[in-house]
PDB file of C-alpha atoms in Angstrom:
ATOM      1  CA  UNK A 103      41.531  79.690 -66.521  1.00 45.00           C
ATOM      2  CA  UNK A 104      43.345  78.440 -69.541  1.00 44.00           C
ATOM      3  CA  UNK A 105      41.908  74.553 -70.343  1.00 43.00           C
ATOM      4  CA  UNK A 106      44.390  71.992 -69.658  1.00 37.00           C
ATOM      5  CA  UNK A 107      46.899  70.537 -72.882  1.00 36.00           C
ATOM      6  CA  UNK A 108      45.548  68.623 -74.805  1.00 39.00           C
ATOM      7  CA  UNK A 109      47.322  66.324 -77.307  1.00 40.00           C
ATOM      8  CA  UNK A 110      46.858  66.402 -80.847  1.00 45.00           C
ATOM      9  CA  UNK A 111      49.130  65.633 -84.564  1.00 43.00           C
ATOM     10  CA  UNK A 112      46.239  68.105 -85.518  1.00 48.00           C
ATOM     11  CA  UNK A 113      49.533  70.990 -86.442  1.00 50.00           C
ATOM     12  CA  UNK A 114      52.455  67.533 -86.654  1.00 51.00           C
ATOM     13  CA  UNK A 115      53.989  68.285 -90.327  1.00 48.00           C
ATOM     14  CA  UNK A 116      54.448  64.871 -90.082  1.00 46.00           C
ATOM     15  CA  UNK A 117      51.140  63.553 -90.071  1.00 45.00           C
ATOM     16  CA  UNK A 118      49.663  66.288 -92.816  1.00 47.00           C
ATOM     17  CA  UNK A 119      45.946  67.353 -93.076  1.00 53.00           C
ATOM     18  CA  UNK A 120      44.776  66.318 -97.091  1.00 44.00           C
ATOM     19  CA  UNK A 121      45.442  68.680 -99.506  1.00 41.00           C
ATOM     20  CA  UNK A 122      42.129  68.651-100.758  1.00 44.00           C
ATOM     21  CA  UNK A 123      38.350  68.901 -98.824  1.00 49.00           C
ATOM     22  CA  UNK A 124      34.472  69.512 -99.377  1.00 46.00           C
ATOM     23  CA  UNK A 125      33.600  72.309 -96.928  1.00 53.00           C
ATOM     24  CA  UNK A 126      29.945  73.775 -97.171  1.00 60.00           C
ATOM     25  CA  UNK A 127      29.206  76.505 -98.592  1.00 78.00           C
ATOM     26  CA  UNK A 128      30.270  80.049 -96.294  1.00 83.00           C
ATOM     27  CA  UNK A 129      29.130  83.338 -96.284  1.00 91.00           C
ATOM     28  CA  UNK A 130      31.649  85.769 -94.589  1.00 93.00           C
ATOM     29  CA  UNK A 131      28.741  86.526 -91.816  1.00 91.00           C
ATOM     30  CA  UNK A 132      28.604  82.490 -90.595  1.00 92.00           C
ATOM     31  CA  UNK A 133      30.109  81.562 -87.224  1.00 94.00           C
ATOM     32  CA  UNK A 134      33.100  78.976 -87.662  1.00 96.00           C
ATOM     33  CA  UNK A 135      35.590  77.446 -85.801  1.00 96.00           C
ATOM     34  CA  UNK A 136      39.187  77.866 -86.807  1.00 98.00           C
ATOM     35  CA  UNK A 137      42.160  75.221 -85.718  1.00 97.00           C
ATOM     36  CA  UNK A 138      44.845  76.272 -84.860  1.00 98.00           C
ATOM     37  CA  UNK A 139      43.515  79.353 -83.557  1.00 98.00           C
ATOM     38  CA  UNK A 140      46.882  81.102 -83.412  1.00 98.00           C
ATOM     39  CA  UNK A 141      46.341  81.476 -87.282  1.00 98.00           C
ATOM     40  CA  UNK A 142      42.317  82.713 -87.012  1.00 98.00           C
ATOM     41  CA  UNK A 143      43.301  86.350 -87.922  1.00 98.00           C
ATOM     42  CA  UNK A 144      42.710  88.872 -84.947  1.00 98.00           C
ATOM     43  CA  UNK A 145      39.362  88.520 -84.315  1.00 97.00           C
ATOM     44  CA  UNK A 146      36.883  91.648 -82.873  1.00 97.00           C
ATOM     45  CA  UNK A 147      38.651  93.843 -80.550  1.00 98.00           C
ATOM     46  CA  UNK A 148      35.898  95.866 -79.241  1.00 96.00           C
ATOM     47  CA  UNK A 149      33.641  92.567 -78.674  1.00 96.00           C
ATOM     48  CA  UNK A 150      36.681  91.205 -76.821  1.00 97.00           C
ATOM     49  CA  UNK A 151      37.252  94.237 -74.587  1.00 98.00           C
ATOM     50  CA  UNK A 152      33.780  94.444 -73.705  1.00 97.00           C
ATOM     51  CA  UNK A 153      33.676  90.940 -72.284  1.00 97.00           C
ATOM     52  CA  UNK A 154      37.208  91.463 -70.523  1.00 98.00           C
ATOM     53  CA  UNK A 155      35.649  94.542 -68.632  1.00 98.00           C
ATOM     54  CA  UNK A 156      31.961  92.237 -67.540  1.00 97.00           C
ATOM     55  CA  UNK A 157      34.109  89.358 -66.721  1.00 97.00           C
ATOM     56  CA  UNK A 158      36.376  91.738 -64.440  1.00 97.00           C
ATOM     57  CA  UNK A 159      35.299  93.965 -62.042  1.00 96.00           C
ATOM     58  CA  UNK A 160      38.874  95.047 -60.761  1.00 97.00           C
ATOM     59  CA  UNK A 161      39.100  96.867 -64.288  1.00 98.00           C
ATOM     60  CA  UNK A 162      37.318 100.268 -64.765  1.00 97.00           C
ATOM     61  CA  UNK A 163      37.178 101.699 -68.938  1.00 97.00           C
ATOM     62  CA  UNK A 164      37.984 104.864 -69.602  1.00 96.00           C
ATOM     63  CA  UNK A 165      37.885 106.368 -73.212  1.00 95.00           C
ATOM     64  CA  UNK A 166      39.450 109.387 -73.283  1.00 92.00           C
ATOM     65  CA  UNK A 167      39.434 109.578 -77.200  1.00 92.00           C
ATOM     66  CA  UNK A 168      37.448 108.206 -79.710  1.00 92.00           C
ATOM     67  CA  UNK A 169      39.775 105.942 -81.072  1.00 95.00           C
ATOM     68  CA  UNK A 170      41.100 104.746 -77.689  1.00 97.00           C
ATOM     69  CA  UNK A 171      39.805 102.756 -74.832  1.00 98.00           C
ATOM     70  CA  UNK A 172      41.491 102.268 -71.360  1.00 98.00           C
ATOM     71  CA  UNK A 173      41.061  99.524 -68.751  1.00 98.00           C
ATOM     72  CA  UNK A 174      42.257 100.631 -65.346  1.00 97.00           C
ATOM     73  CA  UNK A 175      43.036  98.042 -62.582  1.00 97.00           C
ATOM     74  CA  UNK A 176      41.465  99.527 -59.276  1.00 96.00           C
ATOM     75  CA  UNK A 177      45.158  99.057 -57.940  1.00 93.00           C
ATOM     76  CA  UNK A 178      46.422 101.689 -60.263  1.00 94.00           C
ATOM     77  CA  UNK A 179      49.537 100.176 -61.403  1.00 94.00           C
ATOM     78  CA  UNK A 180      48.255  98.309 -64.247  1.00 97.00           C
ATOM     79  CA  UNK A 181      46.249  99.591 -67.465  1.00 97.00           C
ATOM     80  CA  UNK A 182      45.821  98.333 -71.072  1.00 98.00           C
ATOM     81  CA  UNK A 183      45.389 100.288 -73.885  1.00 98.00           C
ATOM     82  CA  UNK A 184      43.523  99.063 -77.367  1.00 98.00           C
ATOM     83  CA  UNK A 185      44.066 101.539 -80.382  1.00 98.00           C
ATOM     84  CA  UNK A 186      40.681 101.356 -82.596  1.00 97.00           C
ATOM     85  CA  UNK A 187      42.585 102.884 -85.901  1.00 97.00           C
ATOM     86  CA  UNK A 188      45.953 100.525 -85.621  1.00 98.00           C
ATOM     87  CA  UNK A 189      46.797  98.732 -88.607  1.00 96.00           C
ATOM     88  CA  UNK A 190      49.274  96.178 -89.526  1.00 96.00           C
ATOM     89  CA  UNK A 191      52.192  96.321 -87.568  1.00 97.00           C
ATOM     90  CA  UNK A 192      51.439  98.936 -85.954  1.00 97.00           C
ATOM     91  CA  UNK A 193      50.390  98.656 -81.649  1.00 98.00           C
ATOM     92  CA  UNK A 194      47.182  97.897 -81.601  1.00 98.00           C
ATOM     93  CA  UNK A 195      47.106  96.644 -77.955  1.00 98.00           C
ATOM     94  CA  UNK A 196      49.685  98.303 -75.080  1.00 98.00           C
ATOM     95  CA  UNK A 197      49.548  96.221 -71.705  1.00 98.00           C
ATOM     96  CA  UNK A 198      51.193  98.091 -69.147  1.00 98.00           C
ATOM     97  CA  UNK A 199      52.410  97.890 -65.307  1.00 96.00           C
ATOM     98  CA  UNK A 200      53.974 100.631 -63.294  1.00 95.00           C
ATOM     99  CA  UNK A 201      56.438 100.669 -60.146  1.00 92.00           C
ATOM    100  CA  UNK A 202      53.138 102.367 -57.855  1.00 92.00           C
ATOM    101  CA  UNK A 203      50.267 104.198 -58.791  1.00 94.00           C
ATOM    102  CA  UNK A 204      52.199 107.225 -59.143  1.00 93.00           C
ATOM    103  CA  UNK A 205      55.356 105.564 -60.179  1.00 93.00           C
ATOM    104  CA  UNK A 206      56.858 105.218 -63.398  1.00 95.00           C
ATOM    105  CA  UNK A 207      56.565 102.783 -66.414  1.00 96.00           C
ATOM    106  CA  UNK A 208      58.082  98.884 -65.237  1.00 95.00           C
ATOM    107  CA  UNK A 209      57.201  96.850 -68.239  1.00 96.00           C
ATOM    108  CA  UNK A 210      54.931  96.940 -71.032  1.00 97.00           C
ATOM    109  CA  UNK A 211      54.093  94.164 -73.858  1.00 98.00           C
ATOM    110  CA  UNK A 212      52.554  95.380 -77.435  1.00 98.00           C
ATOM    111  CA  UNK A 213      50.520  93.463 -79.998  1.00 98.00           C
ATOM    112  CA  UNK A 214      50.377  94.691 -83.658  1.00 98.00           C
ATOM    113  CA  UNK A 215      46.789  94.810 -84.974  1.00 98.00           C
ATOM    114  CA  UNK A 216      46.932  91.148 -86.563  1.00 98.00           C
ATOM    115  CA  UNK A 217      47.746  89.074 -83.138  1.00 98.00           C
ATOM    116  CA  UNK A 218      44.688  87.084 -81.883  1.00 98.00           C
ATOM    117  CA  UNK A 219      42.467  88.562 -79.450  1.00 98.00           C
ATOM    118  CA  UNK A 220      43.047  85.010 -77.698  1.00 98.00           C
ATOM    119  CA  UNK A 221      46.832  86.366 -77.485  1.00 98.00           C
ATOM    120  CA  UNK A 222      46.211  89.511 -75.865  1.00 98.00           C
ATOM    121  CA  UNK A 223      43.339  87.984 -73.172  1.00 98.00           C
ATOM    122  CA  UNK A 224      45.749  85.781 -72.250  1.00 98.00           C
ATOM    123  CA  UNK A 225      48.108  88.146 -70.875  1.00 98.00           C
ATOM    124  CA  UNK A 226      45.441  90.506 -69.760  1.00 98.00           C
ATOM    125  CA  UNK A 227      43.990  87.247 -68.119  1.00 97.00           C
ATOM    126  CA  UNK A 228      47.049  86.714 -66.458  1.00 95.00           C
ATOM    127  CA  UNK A 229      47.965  89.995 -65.074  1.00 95.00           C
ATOM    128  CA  UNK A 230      44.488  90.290 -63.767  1.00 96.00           C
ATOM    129  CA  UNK A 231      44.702  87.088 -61.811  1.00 92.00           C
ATOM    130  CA  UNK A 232      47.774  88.042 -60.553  1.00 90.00           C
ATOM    131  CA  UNK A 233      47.180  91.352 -59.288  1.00 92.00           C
ATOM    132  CA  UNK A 234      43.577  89.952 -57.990  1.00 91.00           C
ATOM    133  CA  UNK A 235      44.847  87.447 -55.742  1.00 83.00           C
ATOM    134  CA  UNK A 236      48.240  88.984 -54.348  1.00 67.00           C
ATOM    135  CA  UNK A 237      47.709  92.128 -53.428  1.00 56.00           C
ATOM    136  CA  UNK A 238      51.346  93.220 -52.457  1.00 55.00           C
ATOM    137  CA  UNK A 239      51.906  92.481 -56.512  1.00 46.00           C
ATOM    138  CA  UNK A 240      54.714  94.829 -56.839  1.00 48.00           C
ATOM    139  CA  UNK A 241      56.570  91.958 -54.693  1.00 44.00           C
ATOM    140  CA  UNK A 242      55.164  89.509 -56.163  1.00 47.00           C
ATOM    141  CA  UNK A 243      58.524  86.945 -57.465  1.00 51.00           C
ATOM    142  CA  UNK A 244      56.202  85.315 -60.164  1.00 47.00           C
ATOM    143  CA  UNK A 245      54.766  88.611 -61.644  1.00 48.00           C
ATOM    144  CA  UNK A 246      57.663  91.618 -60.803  1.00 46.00           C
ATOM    145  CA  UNK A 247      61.042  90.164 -60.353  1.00 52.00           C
ATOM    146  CA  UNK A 248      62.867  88.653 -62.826  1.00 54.00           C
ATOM    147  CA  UNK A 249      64.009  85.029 -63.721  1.00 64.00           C
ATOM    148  CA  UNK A 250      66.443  83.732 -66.263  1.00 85.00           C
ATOM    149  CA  UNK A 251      63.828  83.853 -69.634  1.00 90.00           C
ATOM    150  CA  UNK A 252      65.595  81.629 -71.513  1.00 89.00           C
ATOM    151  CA  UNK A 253      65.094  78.987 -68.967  1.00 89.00           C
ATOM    152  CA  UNK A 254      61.249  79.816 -68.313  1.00 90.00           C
ATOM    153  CA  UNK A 255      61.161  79.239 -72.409  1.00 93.00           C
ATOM    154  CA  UNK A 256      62.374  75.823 -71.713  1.00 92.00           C
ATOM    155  CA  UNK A 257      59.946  74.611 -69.395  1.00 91.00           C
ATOM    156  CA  UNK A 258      57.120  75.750 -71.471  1.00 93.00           C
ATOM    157  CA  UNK A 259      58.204  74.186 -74.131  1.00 95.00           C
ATOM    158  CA  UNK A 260      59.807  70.853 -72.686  1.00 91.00           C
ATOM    159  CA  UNK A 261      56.220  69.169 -73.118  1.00 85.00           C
ATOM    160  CA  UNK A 262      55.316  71.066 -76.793  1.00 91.00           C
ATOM    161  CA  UNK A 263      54.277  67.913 -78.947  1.00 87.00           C
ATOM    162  CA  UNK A 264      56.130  67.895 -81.808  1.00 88.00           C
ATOM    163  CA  UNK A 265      58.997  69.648 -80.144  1.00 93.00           C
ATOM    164  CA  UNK A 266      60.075  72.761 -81.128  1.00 96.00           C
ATOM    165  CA  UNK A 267      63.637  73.990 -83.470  1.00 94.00           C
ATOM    166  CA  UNK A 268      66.498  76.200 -81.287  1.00 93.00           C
ATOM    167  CA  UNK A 269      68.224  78.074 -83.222  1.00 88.00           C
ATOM    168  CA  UNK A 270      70.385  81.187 -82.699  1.00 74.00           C
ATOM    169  CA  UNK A 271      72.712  79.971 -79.868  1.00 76.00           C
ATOM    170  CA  UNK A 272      69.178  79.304 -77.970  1.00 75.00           C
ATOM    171  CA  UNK A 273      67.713  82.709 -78.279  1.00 92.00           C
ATOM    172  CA  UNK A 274      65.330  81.678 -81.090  1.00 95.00           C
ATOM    173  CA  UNK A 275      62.316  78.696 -81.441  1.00 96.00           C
ATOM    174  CA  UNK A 276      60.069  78.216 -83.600  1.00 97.00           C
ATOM    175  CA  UNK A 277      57.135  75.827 -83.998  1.00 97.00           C
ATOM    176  CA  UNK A 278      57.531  72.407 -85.951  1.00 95.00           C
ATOM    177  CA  UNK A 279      55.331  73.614 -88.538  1.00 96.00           C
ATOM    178  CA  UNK A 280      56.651  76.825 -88.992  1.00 97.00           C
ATOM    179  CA  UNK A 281      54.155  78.938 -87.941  1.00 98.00           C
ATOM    180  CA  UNK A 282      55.016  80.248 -84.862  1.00 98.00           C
ATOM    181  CA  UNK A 283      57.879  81.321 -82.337  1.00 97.00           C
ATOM    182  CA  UNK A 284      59.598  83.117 -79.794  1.00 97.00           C
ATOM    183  CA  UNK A 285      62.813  85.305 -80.347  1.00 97.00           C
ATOM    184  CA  UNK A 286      64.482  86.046 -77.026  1.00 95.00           C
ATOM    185  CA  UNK A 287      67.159  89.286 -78.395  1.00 92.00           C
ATOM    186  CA  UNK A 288      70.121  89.929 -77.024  1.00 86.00           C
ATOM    187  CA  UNK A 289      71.405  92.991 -75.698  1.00 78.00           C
ATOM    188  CA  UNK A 290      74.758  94.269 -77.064  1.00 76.00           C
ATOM    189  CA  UNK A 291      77.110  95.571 -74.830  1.00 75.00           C
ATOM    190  CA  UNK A 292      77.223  99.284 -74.971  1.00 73.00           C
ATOM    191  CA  UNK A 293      74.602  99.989 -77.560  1.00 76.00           C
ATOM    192  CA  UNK A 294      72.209 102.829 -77.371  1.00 73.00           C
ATOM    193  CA  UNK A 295      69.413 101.008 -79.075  1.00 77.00           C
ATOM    194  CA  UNK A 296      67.177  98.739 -76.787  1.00 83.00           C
ATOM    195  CA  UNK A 297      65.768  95.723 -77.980  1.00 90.00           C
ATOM    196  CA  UNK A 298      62.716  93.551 -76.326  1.00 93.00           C
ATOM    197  CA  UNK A 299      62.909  91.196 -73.937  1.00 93.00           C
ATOM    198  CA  UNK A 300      60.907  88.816 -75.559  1.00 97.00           C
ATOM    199  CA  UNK A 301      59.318  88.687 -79.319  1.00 98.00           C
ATOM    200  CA  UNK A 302      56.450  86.303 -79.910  1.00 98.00           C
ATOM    201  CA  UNK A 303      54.819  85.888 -83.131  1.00 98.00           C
ATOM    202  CA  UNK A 304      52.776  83.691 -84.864  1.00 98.00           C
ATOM    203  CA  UNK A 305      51.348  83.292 -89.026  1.00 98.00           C
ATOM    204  CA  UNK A 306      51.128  81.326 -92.334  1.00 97.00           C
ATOM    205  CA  UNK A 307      53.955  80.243 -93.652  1.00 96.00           C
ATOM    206  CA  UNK A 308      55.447  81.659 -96.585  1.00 95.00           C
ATOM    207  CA  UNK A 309      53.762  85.433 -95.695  1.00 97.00           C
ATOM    208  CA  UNK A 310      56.586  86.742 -93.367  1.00 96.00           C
ATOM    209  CA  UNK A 311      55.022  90.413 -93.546  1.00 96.00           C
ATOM    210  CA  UNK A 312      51.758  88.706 -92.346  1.00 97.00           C
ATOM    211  CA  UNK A 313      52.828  87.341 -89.251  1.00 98.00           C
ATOM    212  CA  UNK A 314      51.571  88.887 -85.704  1.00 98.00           C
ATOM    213  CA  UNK A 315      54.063  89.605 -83.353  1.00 98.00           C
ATOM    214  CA  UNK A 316      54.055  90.677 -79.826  1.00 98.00           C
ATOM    215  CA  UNK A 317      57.039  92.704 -77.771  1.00 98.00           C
ATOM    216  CA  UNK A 318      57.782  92.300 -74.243  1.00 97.00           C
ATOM    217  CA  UNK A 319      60.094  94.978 -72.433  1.00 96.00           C
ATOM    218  CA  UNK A 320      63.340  93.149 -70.352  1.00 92.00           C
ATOM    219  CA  UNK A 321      61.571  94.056 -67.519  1.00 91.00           C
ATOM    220  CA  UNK A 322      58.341  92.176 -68.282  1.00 93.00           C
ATOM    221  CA  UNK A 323      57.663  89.087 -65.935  1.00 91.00           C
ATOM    222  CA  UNK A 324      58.190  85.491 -67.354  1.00 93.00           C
ATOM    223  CA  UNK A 325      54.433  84.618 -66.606  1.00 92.00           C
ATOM    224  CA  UNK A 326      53.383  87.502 -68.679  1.00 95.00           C
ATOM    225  CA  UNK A 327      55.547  86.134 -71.611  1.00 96.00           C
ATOM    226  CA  UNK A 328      54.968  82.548 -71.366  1.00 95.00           C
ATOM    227  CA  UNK A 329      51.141  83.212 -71.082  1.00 96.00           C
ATOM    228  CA  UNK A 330      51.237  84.374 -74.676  1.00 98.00           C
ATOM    229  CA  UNK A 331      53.648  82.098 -75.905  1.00 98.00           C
ATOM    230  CA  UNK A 332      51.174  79.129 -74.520  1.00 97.00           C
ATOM    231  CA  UNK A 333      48.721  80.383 -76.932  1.00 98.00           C
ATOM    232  CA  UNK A 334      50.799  79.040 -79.528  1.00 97.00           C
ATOM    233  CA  UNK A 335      52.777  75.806 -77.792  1.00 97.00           C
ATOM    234  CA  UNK A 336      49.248  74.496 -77.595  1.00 96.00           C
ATOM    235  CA  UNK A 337      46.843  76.099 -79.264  1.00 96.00           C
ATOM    236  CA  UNK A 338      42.812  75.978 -79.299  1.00 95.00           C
ATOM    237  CA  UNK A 339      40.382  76.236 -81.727  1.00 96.00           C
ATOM    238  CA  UNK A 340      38.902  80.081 -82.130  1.00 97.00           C
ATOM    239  CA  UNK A 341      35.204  81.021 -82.867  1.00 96.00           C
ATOM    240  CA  UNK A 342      35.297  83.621 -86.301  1.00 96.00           C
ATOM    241  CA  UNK A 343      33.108  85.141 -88.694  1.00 95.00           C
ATOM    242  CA  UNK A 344      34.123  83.089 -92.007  1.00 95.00           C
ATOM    243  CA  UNK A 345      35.052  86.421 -93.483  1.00 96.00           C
ATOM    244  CA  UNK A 346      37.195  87.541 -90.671  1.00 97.00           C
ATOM    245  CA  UNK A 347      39.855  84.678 -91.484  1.00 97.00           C
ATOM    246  CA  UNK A 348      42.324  86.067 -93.873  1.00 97.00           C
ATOM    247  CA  UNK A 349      43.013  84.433 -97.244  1.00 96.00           C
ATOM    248  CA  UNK A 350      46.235  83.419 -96.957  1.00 96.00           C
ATOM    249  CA  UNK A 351      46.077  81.435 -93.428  1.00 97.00           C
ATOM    250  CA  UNK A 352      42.928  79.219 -95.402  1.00 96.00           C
ATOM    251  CA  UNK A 353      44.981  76.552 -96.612  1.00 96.00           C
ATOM    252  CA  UNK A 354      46.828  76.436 -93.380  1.00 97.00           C
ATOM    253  CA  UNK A 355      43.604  75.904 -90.896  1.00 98.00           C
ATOM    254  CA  UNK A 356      40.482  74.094 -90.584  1.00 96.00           C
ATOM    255  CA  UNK A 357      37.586  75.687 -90.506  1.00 96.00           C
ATOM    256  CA  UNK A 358      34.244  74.384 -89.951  1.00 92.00           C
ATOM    257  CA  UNK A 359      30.680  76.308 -89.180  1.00 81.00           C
ATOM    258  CA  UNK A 360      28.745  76.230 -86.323  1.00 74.00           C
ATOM    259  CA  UNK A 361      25.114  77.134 -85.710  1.00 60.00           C
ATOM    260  CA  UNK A 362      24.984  80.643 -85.340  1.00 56.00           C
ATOM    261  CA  UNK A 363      24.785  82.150 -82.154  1.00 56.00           C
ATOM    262  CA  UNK A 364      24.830  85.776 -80.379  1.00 55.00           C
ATOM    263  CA  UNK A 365      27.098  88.064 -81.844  1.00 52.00           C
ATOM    264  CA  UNK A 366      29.410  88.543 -78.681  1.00 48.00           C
ATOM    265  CA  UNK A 367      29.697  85.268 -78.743  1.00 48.00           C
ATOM    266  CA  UNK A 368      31.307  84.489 -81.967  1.00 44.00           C
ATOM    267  CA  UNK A 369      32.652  87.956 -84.006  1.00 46.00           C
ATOM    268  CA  UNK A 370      35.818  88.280 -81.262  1.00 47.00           C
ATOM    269  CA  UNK A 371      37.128  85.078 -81.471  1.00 50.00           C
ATOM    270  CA  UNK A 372      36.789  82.304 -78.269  1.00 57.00           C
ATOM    271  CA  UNK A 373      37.939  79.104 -77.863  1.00 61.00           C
ATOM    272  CA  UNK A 374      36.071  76.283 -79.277  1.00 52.00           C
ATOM    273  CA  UNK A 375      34.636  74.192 -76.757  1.00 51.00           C
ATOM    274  CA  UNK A 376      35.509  70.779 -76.304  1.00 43.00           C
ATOM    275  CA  UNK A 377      32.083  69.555 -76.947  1.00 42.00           C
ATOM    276  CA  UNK A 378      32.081  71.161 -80.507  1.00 44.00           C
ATOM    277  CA  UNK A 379      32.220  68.555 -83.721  1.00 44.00           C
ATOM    278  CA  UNK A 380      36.202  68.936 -84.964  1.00 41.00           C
ATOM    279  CA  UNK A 381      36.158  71.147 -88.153  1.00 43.00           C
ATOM    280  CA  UNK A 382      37.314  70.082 -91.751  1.00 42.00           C
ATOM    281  CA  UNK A 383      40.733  69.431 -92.427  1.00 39.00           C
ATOM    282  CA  UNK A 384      42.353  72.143 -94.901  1.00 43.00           C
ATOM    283  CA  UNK A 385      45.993  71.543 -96.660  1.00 41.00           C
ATOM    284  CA  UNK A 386      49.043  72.118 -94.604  1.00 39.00           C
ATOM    285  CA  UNK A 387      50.913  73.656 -97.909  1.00 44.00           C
ATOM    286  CA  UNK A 388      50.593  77.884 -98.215  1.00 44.00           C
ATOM    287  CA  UNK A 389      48.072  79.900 -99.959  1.00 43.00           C
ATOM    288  CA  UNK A 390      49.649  80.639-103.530  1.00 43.00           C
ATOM    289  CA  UNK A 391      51.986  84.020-103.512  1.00 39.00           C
ATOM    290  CA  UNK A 392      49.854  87.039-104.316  1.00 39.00           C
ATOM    291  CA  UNK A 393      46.757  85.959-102.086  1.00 40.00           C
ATOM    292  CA  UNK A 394      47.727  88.732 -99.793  1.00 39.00           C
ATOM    293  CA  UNK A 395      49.426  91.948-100.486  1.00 36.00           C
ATOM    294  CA  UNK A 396      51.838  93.607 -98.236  1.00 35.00           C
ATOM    295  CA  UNK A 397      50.730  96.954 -97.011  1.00 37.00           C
ATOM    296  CA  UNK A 398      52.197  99.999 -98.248  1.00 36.00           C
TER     297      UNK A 398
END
């Protein structure tokens, strides 16, 4: 279940974190919290797959290479996909969801290997719960048929605190701060070339070839999108190895370290929870150009 909104100037450009603060000293093996955790770097796949498949039993894994793993819903018309070797912006997640178990491809939504694993959960989180509790799914009018998405944008973001910037005649918005968004592309009339339903992405600012993004097919329900997109309208603190956080999001999070605790527990990435001491403030302004390098 995702926790209910809470709200904070925490990510408010207009209430800005000081540029300056003593943090303790961090080896890239200690646990830490990271706020916002839509900028905590993508966390450990494998841990987070592993939990996904304990915490649901409709799921079966099947790894029919080494660098691939499977999750099968028992229903057959769902499966997700996580790529071991992706890099970059290349797929490193595939959620899919097909017409009948012997039916062809409906919709599918891909995350390049930088998107949270919070991201991805989400979505697998919500597909899950749908299929789980309505069994006639293909039917379903809140998972399979499809609404205007423009309008399902709106009324996740109608209570987003700051509010977000439209822009593109309403088929873009982006965060207040910058550092997230959702692009919504149009079609053009008679083209051969298909474009996504739905783009969400999220990432420092200032490092445009750093950002995550993940691509929904037309087809692809509006929960499915907006379940992703909540993970950056509101977004919750993530548990990281200090050394899994990637330079140039540093002076655009706070990070602060916890005791240490198993490693399932911390090297994927949860949410913090609300009982955990608020970590130190870092600067709102970017890392200085050439802390990353864009990939060749």
């Amino acid at each position: 279940m995702r926790p209910s909104r809470r709200r904070s100037t925490a990510d408010d450009p207009r209430h800005p974190a000081p540029a300056h603060r003593t943090e303790p000293r961090l080896t890239p093996d200690t646990p830490v919290i990271v706020t916002p955790g839509h900028l905590a770097g993508p966390g450990d796949p494998d841990t987070a797959f592993h939990e996904f498949f304990e915490e649901n039993e409709t799921w079966q894994r099947w790894r029919p290479r080494d660098e691939t793993t499977l999750a099968l819903h028992e229903q057959q018309t769902a499966r997700i996909e996580l790529d071991h070797e992706a890099d970059g912006d290349q797929p490193r997640w595939t959620i899919a969801a097909y017409t009948s178990p012997v039916g062809g491809l409906h919709w599918q939504a891909r995350f390049c290997a930088r998107t949270p694993v919070e991201v991805v959960m989400a979505v697998a989180d919500q597909l899950t719960s749908s299929l789980d509790h309505h069994p006639d799914a293909r039917h379903d009018a809140l998972l399979w048929e499809g609404r205007p998405r423009d309008a399902a944008v709106h009324f996740a973001l109608q209570d987003a605190d700051p509010p977000w910037r439209e822009t593109g005649l309403g088929n873009r918005f982006t965060r207040a701060d910058g550092t997230g968004g959702i692009h919504l592309p149009v079609q053009v009339t008679g083209s051969a070339v298909t474009v996504p339903g739905a783009v969400v992405w999220g990432g420092p600012r200032g490092y445009d070839h750093l950002r995550w993004q993940a691509e929904f097919t037309p087809r692809c329900p509006n929960s499915i999108v907006v379940a992703a997109l909540n993970e950056i309208i509101d977004p919750q603190a993530a548990e990281r190895l200090r050394g899994q956080v990637p330079a140039a999001h540093l002076p655009q999070v706070r990070i602060g370290a916890r005791p240490a605790r198993p490693a399932a527990a911390t090297a994927h990435g949860q949410h913090r929870p609300a009982s955990s001491p608020l970590p130190a403030p870092a600067s709102l302004d970017p890392a200085p150009p050439g802390g990353e390098r864009r990939r060749g």
